XYZ file of C-alpha atoms in Angstrom:
476
model
C -107.610 -48.878 33.894
C -105.816 -47.215 36.815
C -102.834 -48.437 38.826
C -104.464 -48.810 42.229
C -102.159 -50.567 44.677
C -99.300 -49.034 46.652
C -96.938 -51.689 47.989
C -93.500 -51.081 49.496
C -93.303 -47.578 48.077
C -94.312 -48.526 44.511
C -97.539 -48.396 42.486
C -98.419 -51.766 40.999
C -101.185 -53.284 38.886
C -103.565 -55.695 40.559
C -103.000 -59.396 39.999
C -106.231 -60.696 41.527
C -109.098 -62.383 39.737
C -111.656 -59.626 40.360
C -112.146 -56.655 38.054
C -113.535 -53.733 40.026
C -115.784 -51.332 38.149
C -116.209 -47.925 39.803
C -119.552 -46.185 39.233
C -120.986 -42.714 39.540
C -124.143 -43.319 41.620
C -125.805 -40.184 40.285
C -126.216 -41.744 36.842
C -125.212 -45.384 37.406
C -122.436 -45.126 34.803
C -118.957 -46.636 35.248
C -115.992 -44.291 35.112
C -113.002 -46.406 36.176
C -111.821 -50.015 36.272
C -109.066 -51.742 38.210
C -107.932 -55.256 38.975
C -108.043 -56.313 42.610
C -104.903 -57.141 44.551
C -104.157 -60.846 44.773
C -103.458 -62.807 47.941
C -99.796 -62.846 46.932
C -99.807 -59.050 46.737
C -101.371 -58.877 50.202
C -98.465 -61.072 51.353
C -96.045 -58.615 49.744
C -97.710 -55.657 51.444
C -97.610 -57.285 54.878
C -93.978 -58.304 54.369
C -93.095 -54.734 53.365
C -94.810 -53.377 56.464
C -92.926 -55.896 58.616
C -89.579 -54.836 57.168
C -90.379 -51.152 57.608
C -91.508 -51.588 61.212
C -87.980 -52.124 62.541
C -86.868 -48.604 61.675
C -90.231 -46.779 61.725
C -90.947 -47.599 65.359
C -87.645 -45.962 66.361
C -88.384 -42.712 64.504
C -88.768 -39.844 66.941
C -92.208 -38.594 67.881
C -91.325 -35.212 66.401
C -90.430 -36.722 63.035
C -93.608 -38.783 62.932
C -95.575 -35.637 63.788
C -93.941 -33.852 60.873
C -95.066 -36.584 58.496
C -98.624 -36.372 59.849
C -98.693 -32.616 59.391
C -97.462 -33.211 55.874
C -100.458 -35.457 55.230
C -102.778 -32.717 56.513
C -101.139 -30.068 54.336
C -101.123 -32.244 51.230
C -104.798 -33.125 51.654
C -105.526 -29.417 51.732
C -103.547 -28.862 48.532
C -105.613 -31.560 46.817
C -108.851 -30.083 48.117
C -110.720 -29.455 44.865
C -109.860 -32.831 43.328
C -110.728 -34.824 46.447
C -114.042 -33.044 46.956
C -114.954 -33.683 43.321
C -114.067 -37.380 43.670
C -116.157 -37.742 46.833
C -119.091 -36.210 44.988
C -118.586 -38.360 41.912
C -117.969 -41.763 43.528
C -120.120 -41.411 46.664
C -122.837 -39.081 45.430
C -122.247 -36.703 48.323
C -123.530 -33.120 48.081
C -120.696 -30.603 47.966
C -121.138 -29.381 51.538
C -120.844 -32.955 52.812
C -117.763 -33.684 50.703
C -116.147 -30.516 52.030
C -116.789 -31.550 55.621
C -115.322 -34.998 54.899
C -112.088 -33.460 53.689
C -111.908 -31.042 56.604
C -112.435 -33.967 58.978
C -109.551 -35.922 57.449
C -107.260 -32.888 57.616
C -108.187 -32.221 61.248
C -107.517 -35.858 62.148
C -103.952 -35.830 60.828
C -103.262 -32.456 62.458
C -104.654 -33.654 65.802
C -102.577 -36.822 65.895
C -99.491 -34.858 64.880
C -99.987 -32.766 68.009
C -100.741 -35.850 70.101
C -97.609 -37.604 68.832
C -95.477 -34.723 70.070
C -97.164 -34.910 73.463
C -96.461 -38.611 73.920
C -94.810 -39.261 77.263
C -91.231 -40.463 77.399
C -91.087 -44.130 76.510
C -89.819 -45.012 79.963
C -91.756 -44.010 83.056
C -90.866 -45.056 86.563
C -93.492 -47.079 88.407
C -93.462 -46.715 92.216
C -93.485 -50.083 93.963
C -94.590 -50.885 97.496
C -92.032 -53.700 97.788
C -88.442 -52.667 98.581
C -85.501 -53.948 96.572
C -87.075 -53.531 93.121
C -87.508 -50.814 90.518
C -89.969 -50.811 87.650
C -90.565 -48.806 84.527
C -93.227 -48.849 81.846
C -92.942 -48.343 78.102
C -95.535 -47.533 75.439
C -94.627 -49.297 72.214
C -96.353 -49.595 68.831
C -98.565 -52.669 68.444
C -96.723 -53.478 65.216
C -98.067 -54.191 61.737
C -101.775 -53.360 61.506
C -104.394 -54.127 58.899
C -106.950 -51.382 58.316
C -110.187 -52.233 56.478
C -112.425 -49.258 55.730
C -115.971 -48.893 54.325
C -117.481 -47.070 51.365
C -119.750 -44.584 53.110
C -116.997 -42.302 54.457
C -113.833 -43.077 52.492
C -110.937 -40.728 53.185
C -112.456 -39.974 56.611
C -112.571 -43.443 58.158
C -109.119 -44.217 56.786
C -107.781 -41.006 58.364
C -109.305 -42.025 61.710
C -107.258 -45.237 61.567
C -104.162 -44.275 59.612
C -103.213 -41.129 61.547
C -103.131 -42.686 65.059
C -101.469 -45.860 63.759
C -98.622 -43.864 62.218
C -98.421 -41.610 65.275
C -97.962 -44.657 67.496
C -95.144 -46.005 65.307
C -97.100 -48.784 63.594
C -96.804 -49.728 59.931
C -99.958 -50.226 57.930
C -101.700 -52.237 55.224
C -104.864 -50.352 54.234
C -107.714 -51.954 52.282
C -110.306 -49.530 50.847
C -113.787 -50.623 49.841
C -114.175 -51.984 46.322
C -117.114 -49.584 45.868
C -114.987 -46.486 46.536
C -111.397 -47.597 45.868
C -109.980 -44.433 44.333
C -109.862 -41.701 46.941
C -107.571 -43.554 49.359
C -104.958 -43.540 46.600
C -104.349 -39.939 47.667
C -102.659 -41.279 50.790
C -100.156 -43.238 48.716
C -99.513 -40.221 46.501
C -98.943 -38.064 49.571
C -96.601 -40.666 51.069
C -94.483 -40.399 47.911
C -94.398 -36.609 48.053
C -93.415 -36.618 51.733
C -90.782 -39.317 51.349
C -92.480 -41.596 53.856
C -90.212 -44.652 54.136
C -91.216 -47.499 51.832
C -93.434 -50.075 53.507
C -94.748 -47.828 56.261
C -97.997 -47.366 54.297
C -99.307 -49.979 51.875
C -102.669 -49.856 50.057
C -104.294 -52.954 48.561
C -107.730 -52.806 46.974
C -110.159 -55.583 46.235
C -113.330 -57.418 47.096
C -113.976 -60.156 49.652
C -110.988 -62.249 48.526
C -108.571 -59.416 49.260
C -110.250 -58.598 52.565
C -110.116 -62.231 53.673
C -106.443 -62.487 52.724
C -105.673 -59.439 54.846
C -107.869 -60.183 57.864
C -106.593 -63.759 58.064
C -102.935 -62.919 57.530
C -100.631 -64.264 60.229
C -98.182 -61.420 59.679
C -100.443 -58.814 61.276
C -100.333 -57.737 64.904
C -103.750 -56.020 64.928
C -106.832 -55.506 62.791
C -109.067 -52.453 62.701
C -112.306 -52.785 60.746
C -115.245 -50.490 60.075
C -118.260 -51.890 58.273
C -121.244 -54.185 58.565
C -121.856 -56.602 61.399
C -121.886 -59.546 59.010
C -118.400 -58.832 57.680
C -117.239 -57.707 61.120
C -118.010 -61.122 62.570
C -115.923 -62.727 59.804
C -113.036 -60.362 60.582
C -113.330 -61.203 64.272
C -113.254 -64.947 63.554
C -110.144 -64.501 61.425
C -108.475 -62.519 64.200
C -109.485 -65.123 66.777
C -107.601 -67.801 64.851
C -104.430 -65.758 65.452
C -105.420 -64.525 68.949
C -104.985 -61.051 67.453
C -106.520 -57.867 68.912
C -109.246 -56.145 66.903
C -111.058 -52.850 66.829
C -114.508 -53.142 65.278
C -116.786 -50.218 64.450
C -119.997 -51.822 63.262
C -123.667 -51.054 62.765
C -126.267 -49.050 64.584
C -129.992 -48.516 64.930
C -129.816 -45.333 66.898
C -132.560 -43.397 68.629
C -133.348 -39.693 68.664
C -135.510 -38.844 71.680
C -137.640 -35.690 71.451
C -139.323 -34.422 74.617
C -142.402 -32.200 74.523
C -140.598 -29.058 75.758
C -138.587 -28.775 72.522
C -138.884 -26.054 69.962
C -140.629 -27.962 67.164
C -138.779 -26.409 64.241
C -135.401 -26.921 65.900
C -136.248 -30.532 66.659
C -137.217 -31.112 63.016
C -133.833 -29.767 61.896
C -131.975 -32.188 64.177
C -134.151 -35.129 63.133
C -133.747 -34.478 59.401
C -129.967 -34.114 59.696
C -129.718 -37.343 61.665
C -131.436 -39.442 58.992
C -130.588 -37.779 55.659
C -126.894 -36.872 55.999
C -125.000 -38.999 53.458
C -128.446 -40.236 52.333
C -128.774 -42.049 55.655
C -125.770 -44.241 54.878
C -124.295 -43.849 58.337
C -123.827 -46.360 61.113
C -124.784 -43.467 63.383
C -128.018 -42.544 61.582
C -130.704 -41.796 64.168
C -133.274 -43.903 62.376
C -135.588 -44.534 65.360
C -137.547 -41.424 66.335
C -139.060 -41.470 69.821
C -141.346 -38.467 70.220
C -143.252 -37.584 73.380
C -147.039 -37.589 73.189
C -147.377 -33.899 73.967
C -145.396 -32.749 70.920
C -146.059 -35.540 68.421
C -149.122 -34.046 66.743
C -147.302 -30.767 66.115
C -143.946 -32.265 65.148
C -144.868 -35.081 62.769
C -146.643 -32.937 60.120
C -143.750 -30.462 60.085
C -141.279 -33.320 59.802
C -143.322 -34.753 56.945
C -143.185 -31.413 55.126
C -139.462 -30.957 55.765
C -138.592 -34.364 54.334
C -140.822 -33.821 51.305
C -139.134 -30.456 50.652
C -135.586 -31.835 50.528
C -133.896 -31.441 47.169
C -132.728 -34.877 46.006
C -130.538 -35.031 42.931
C -127.166 -35.173 41.224
C -124.690 -33.076 43.239
C -122.456 -32.682 40.184
C -125.076 -30.783 38.211
C -127.368 -29.112 40.750
C -127.543 -27.795 44.296
C -129.027 -30.575 46.406
C -129.709 -31.460 50.021
C -129.338 -35.211 49.499
C -127.629 -37.235 46.822
C -128.075 -40.839 45.694
C -127.251 -44.037 47.508
C -123.674 -45.001 46.748
C -124.215 -48.373 45.081
C -126.872 -50.254 43.198
C -126.719 -52.998 45.822
C -127.585 -50.498 48.541
C -130.380 -49.048 46.394
C -131.873 -52.512 45.975
C -131.563 -53.165 49.712
C -133.418 -49.978 50.647
C -136.062 -50.639 47.985
C -136.523 -54.037 49.592
C -137.295 -52.395 52.926
C -139.899 -50.211 51.222
C -141.545 -53.419 49.994
C -141.382 -54.889 53.494
C -143.029 -51.765 54.915
C -145.898 -52.182 52.470
C -146.243 -55.850 53.374
C -146.300 -54.944 57.075
C -148.896 -52.240 56.486
C -146.792 -49.434 57.940
C -148.189 -45.897 57.705
C -145.948 -43.832 55.438
C -146.070 -40.036 55.853
C -143.261 -39.242 53.414
C -141.317 -41.034 50.708
C -141.263 -44.799 50.708
C -140.215 -45.081 47.071
C -137.165 -45.665 44.919
C -137.119 -42.765 42.488
C -137.630 -43.410 38.772
C -134.605 -41.646 37.323
C -131.034 -42.366 36.271
C -128.863 -43.201 39.240
C -129.592 -44.772 42.606
C -131.965 -42.335 44.250
C -134.590 -42.931 46.920
C -136.934 -40.518 48.651
C -136.413 -39.415 52.267
C -138.911 -41.554 54.129
C -140.962 -41.392 57.336
C -143.048 -44.215 58.804
C -145.112 -43.556 61.931
C -146.496 -45.681 64.751
C -144.067 -48.444 63.775
C -144.403 -51.515 66.013
C -141.270 -52.823 67.704
C -141.877 -56.140 65.932
C -141.322 -54.513 62.528
C -138.141 -55.355 60.670
C -137.781 -51.662 59.894
C -137.718 -50.807 63.604
C -135.065 -53.345 64.527
C -132.772 -53.699 61.509
C -130.137 -51.333 60.182
C -131.347 -50.126 56.780
C -128.492 -47.760 55.839
C -130.675 -45.341 53.965
C -132.843 -42.244 54.617
C -135.617 -44.242 56.292
C -136.980 -42.953 59.613
C -139.336 -44.930 61.857
C -141.294 -43.087 64.560
C -142.990 -44.153 67.786
C -144.546 -42.173 70.627
C -143.756 -42.338 74.324
C -145.241 -40.959 77.498
C -142.692 -40.804 80.300
C -138.937 -40.341 80.520
C -138.552 -43.889 81.778
C -140.485 -45.210 78.781
C -138.283 -43.257 76.393
C -135.103 -44.664 77.937
C -136.468 -48.210 77.868
C -137.481 -47.972 74.192
C -134.197 -46.364 73.171
C -132.149 -49.051 74.935
C -134.243 -51.894 73.541
C -131.852 -52.624 70.663
C -129.053 -55.038 69.893
C -127.004 -52.016 68.830
C -125.531 -49.265 70.971
C -123.603 -46.782 68.864
C -125.084 -43.280 69.352
C -128.204 -41.393 70.379
C -129.563 -37.850 70.378
C -131.627 -36.236 73.138
C -133.721 -33.118 72.450
C -135.090 -31.222 75.446
C -135.180 -27.695 76.836
C -134.724 -29.213 80.307
C -130.959 -29.646 80.264
C -130.884 -31.458 83.587
C -133.272 -34.040 82.184
C -131.338 -34.245 78.909
C -128.107 -34.958 80.781
C -129.851 -37.541 82.944
C -131.266 -39.346 79.917
C -127.916 -39.197 78.136
C -126.299 -40.930 81.097
C -128.952 -43.658 81.018
C -128.629 -44.500 77.313
C -126.581 -47.614 76.496
C -124.502 -46.143 73.685
C -121.007 -44.859 72.998
C -121.844 -41.246 72.096
C -124.804 -38.976 72.864
C -125.635 -35.574 71.388
C -127.849 -33.157 73.294
C -129.780 -30.580 71.243
C -127.419 -30.878 68.298
C -126.789 -32.317 64.897
C -124.224 -35.109 64.824
C -121.125 -32.982 65.292
C -118.107 -35.312 65.511
C -114.860 -33.919 66.909
C -111.501 -35.624 66.633
C -110.862 -34.977 70.333
C -113.828 -37.155 71.398
C -114.102 -40.925 71.197
C -116.026 -42.889 68.571
C -117.376 -46.385 69.025
C -120.258 -48.239 70.593
C -121.570 -50.878 72.934
C -123.500 -54.124 72.381
C -123.450 -55.156 68.709
C -121.986 -51.841 67.562
C -118.406 -52.906 68.036
C -115.299 -53.252 70.153
C -112.885 -50.473 71.081
C -112.775 -46.766 70.362
C -111.425 -44.495 67.667
C -110.515 -40.784 67.765
C -109.160 -38.847 70.722
C -106.379 -40.304 72.857
C -108.376 -43.552 72.882
C -107.751 -43.942 69.162
C -104.008 -43.629 69.719
C -103.950 -46.063 72.634
C -105.556 -48.681 70.389
C -102.290 -48.845 68.445
C -100.019 -48.921 71.511
C -98.784 -51.823 73.593
C -97.796 -51.511 77.259
C -94.575 -53.108 78.467
C -93.296 -53.177 82.051
C -89.695 -53.828 83.034
C -88.980 -54.821 86.660
C -85.429 -55.005 88.041
C -84.188 -56.507 91.268
C -81.719 -54.247 93.072
C -80.115 -57.060 95.078
């Protein structure tokens, strides 16, 4: 058993009713156990954050920036251990785990710089009416609850934690019960840095713990990343308190390939968009729209590229794609393979759950998938790509936008003017042109439609944890 919860500057054992068993998805074997935090411990964490807020929000921007840089430096010092844990608990190949860590480090460093650049709290506001003066203040929202998913632990928590601390908020962080260990590094770092007790609290658990946090009346804001089903529950809980929320939810994103593309380059972008993290990404470009003029050349090469990917245990071999992170996700993806067979979809690659230890599936390509198919419309969260052809630019835009989601998209074309035009027409929060999914902390992250509310990263991520106050004074 491990001591998993960090409350008011102390590590404590869980007192909840759930025992969480942590597995290695590469062999399906458990390697850690912990008891979930109880509702009473969530109360304690929120109370600690409330007490700490009074002093933390008055700490200078420079001092907060120093703490954030300390987080970045300490993550770097723990590099080998954190990469190994990402590989062991998530099944990520080493190169992916390394990028995750670098992303988290860059996020804390960026918000340290942004904290130092915050404008003075008081800014004069020119008024047209004589006899009055006005000023505006940016203040921290207050105590925030952060609920993060299992597909990018360490990273998603950094995206939330760094701007919240930069803004002067105090935090209660709930990791996923599937990957509850790596976020403990943040509590360990807080101890090393001497972060005031209560500024950061970490409570792990399953649905009971998440419900206790999302419904807690001591929070001033909730930020959640995860599935649409759970996101709607979080939103309902926030609505009961009239509390603001940021929601980063699902996606069923399109990659649009025009017939002027270099075929091999297009295949590289397509494969990366569906197999990174074994397709367990809300941003996975799982709907391939390929123009008629290039389809016959591209699809066989894509079939060969997917079949050639090395799938295996990243802890014992060099691989391109690891396992799915949980048995539940493996069963879900296997269920979609069964649905594809029932629907009579044409499978060019994969379509099977692999018969080996661990939770592995094959990278999969279905072609000529009708829009009525469940696989075309639903988020699968696995390396499952569905392809359709299109003729004109207008048809491509219409098919790409025909989704209840609107997170990201990719456009592939040698005609950059056309690529920019299509990017502007797509109803999503982020578009890549002729690129893999490179995510930079300076840019925003979030979507439209059913993909969520609000934005993370960049200055937009910071503003999500700030409240605007105006003070108007009569001169008479």
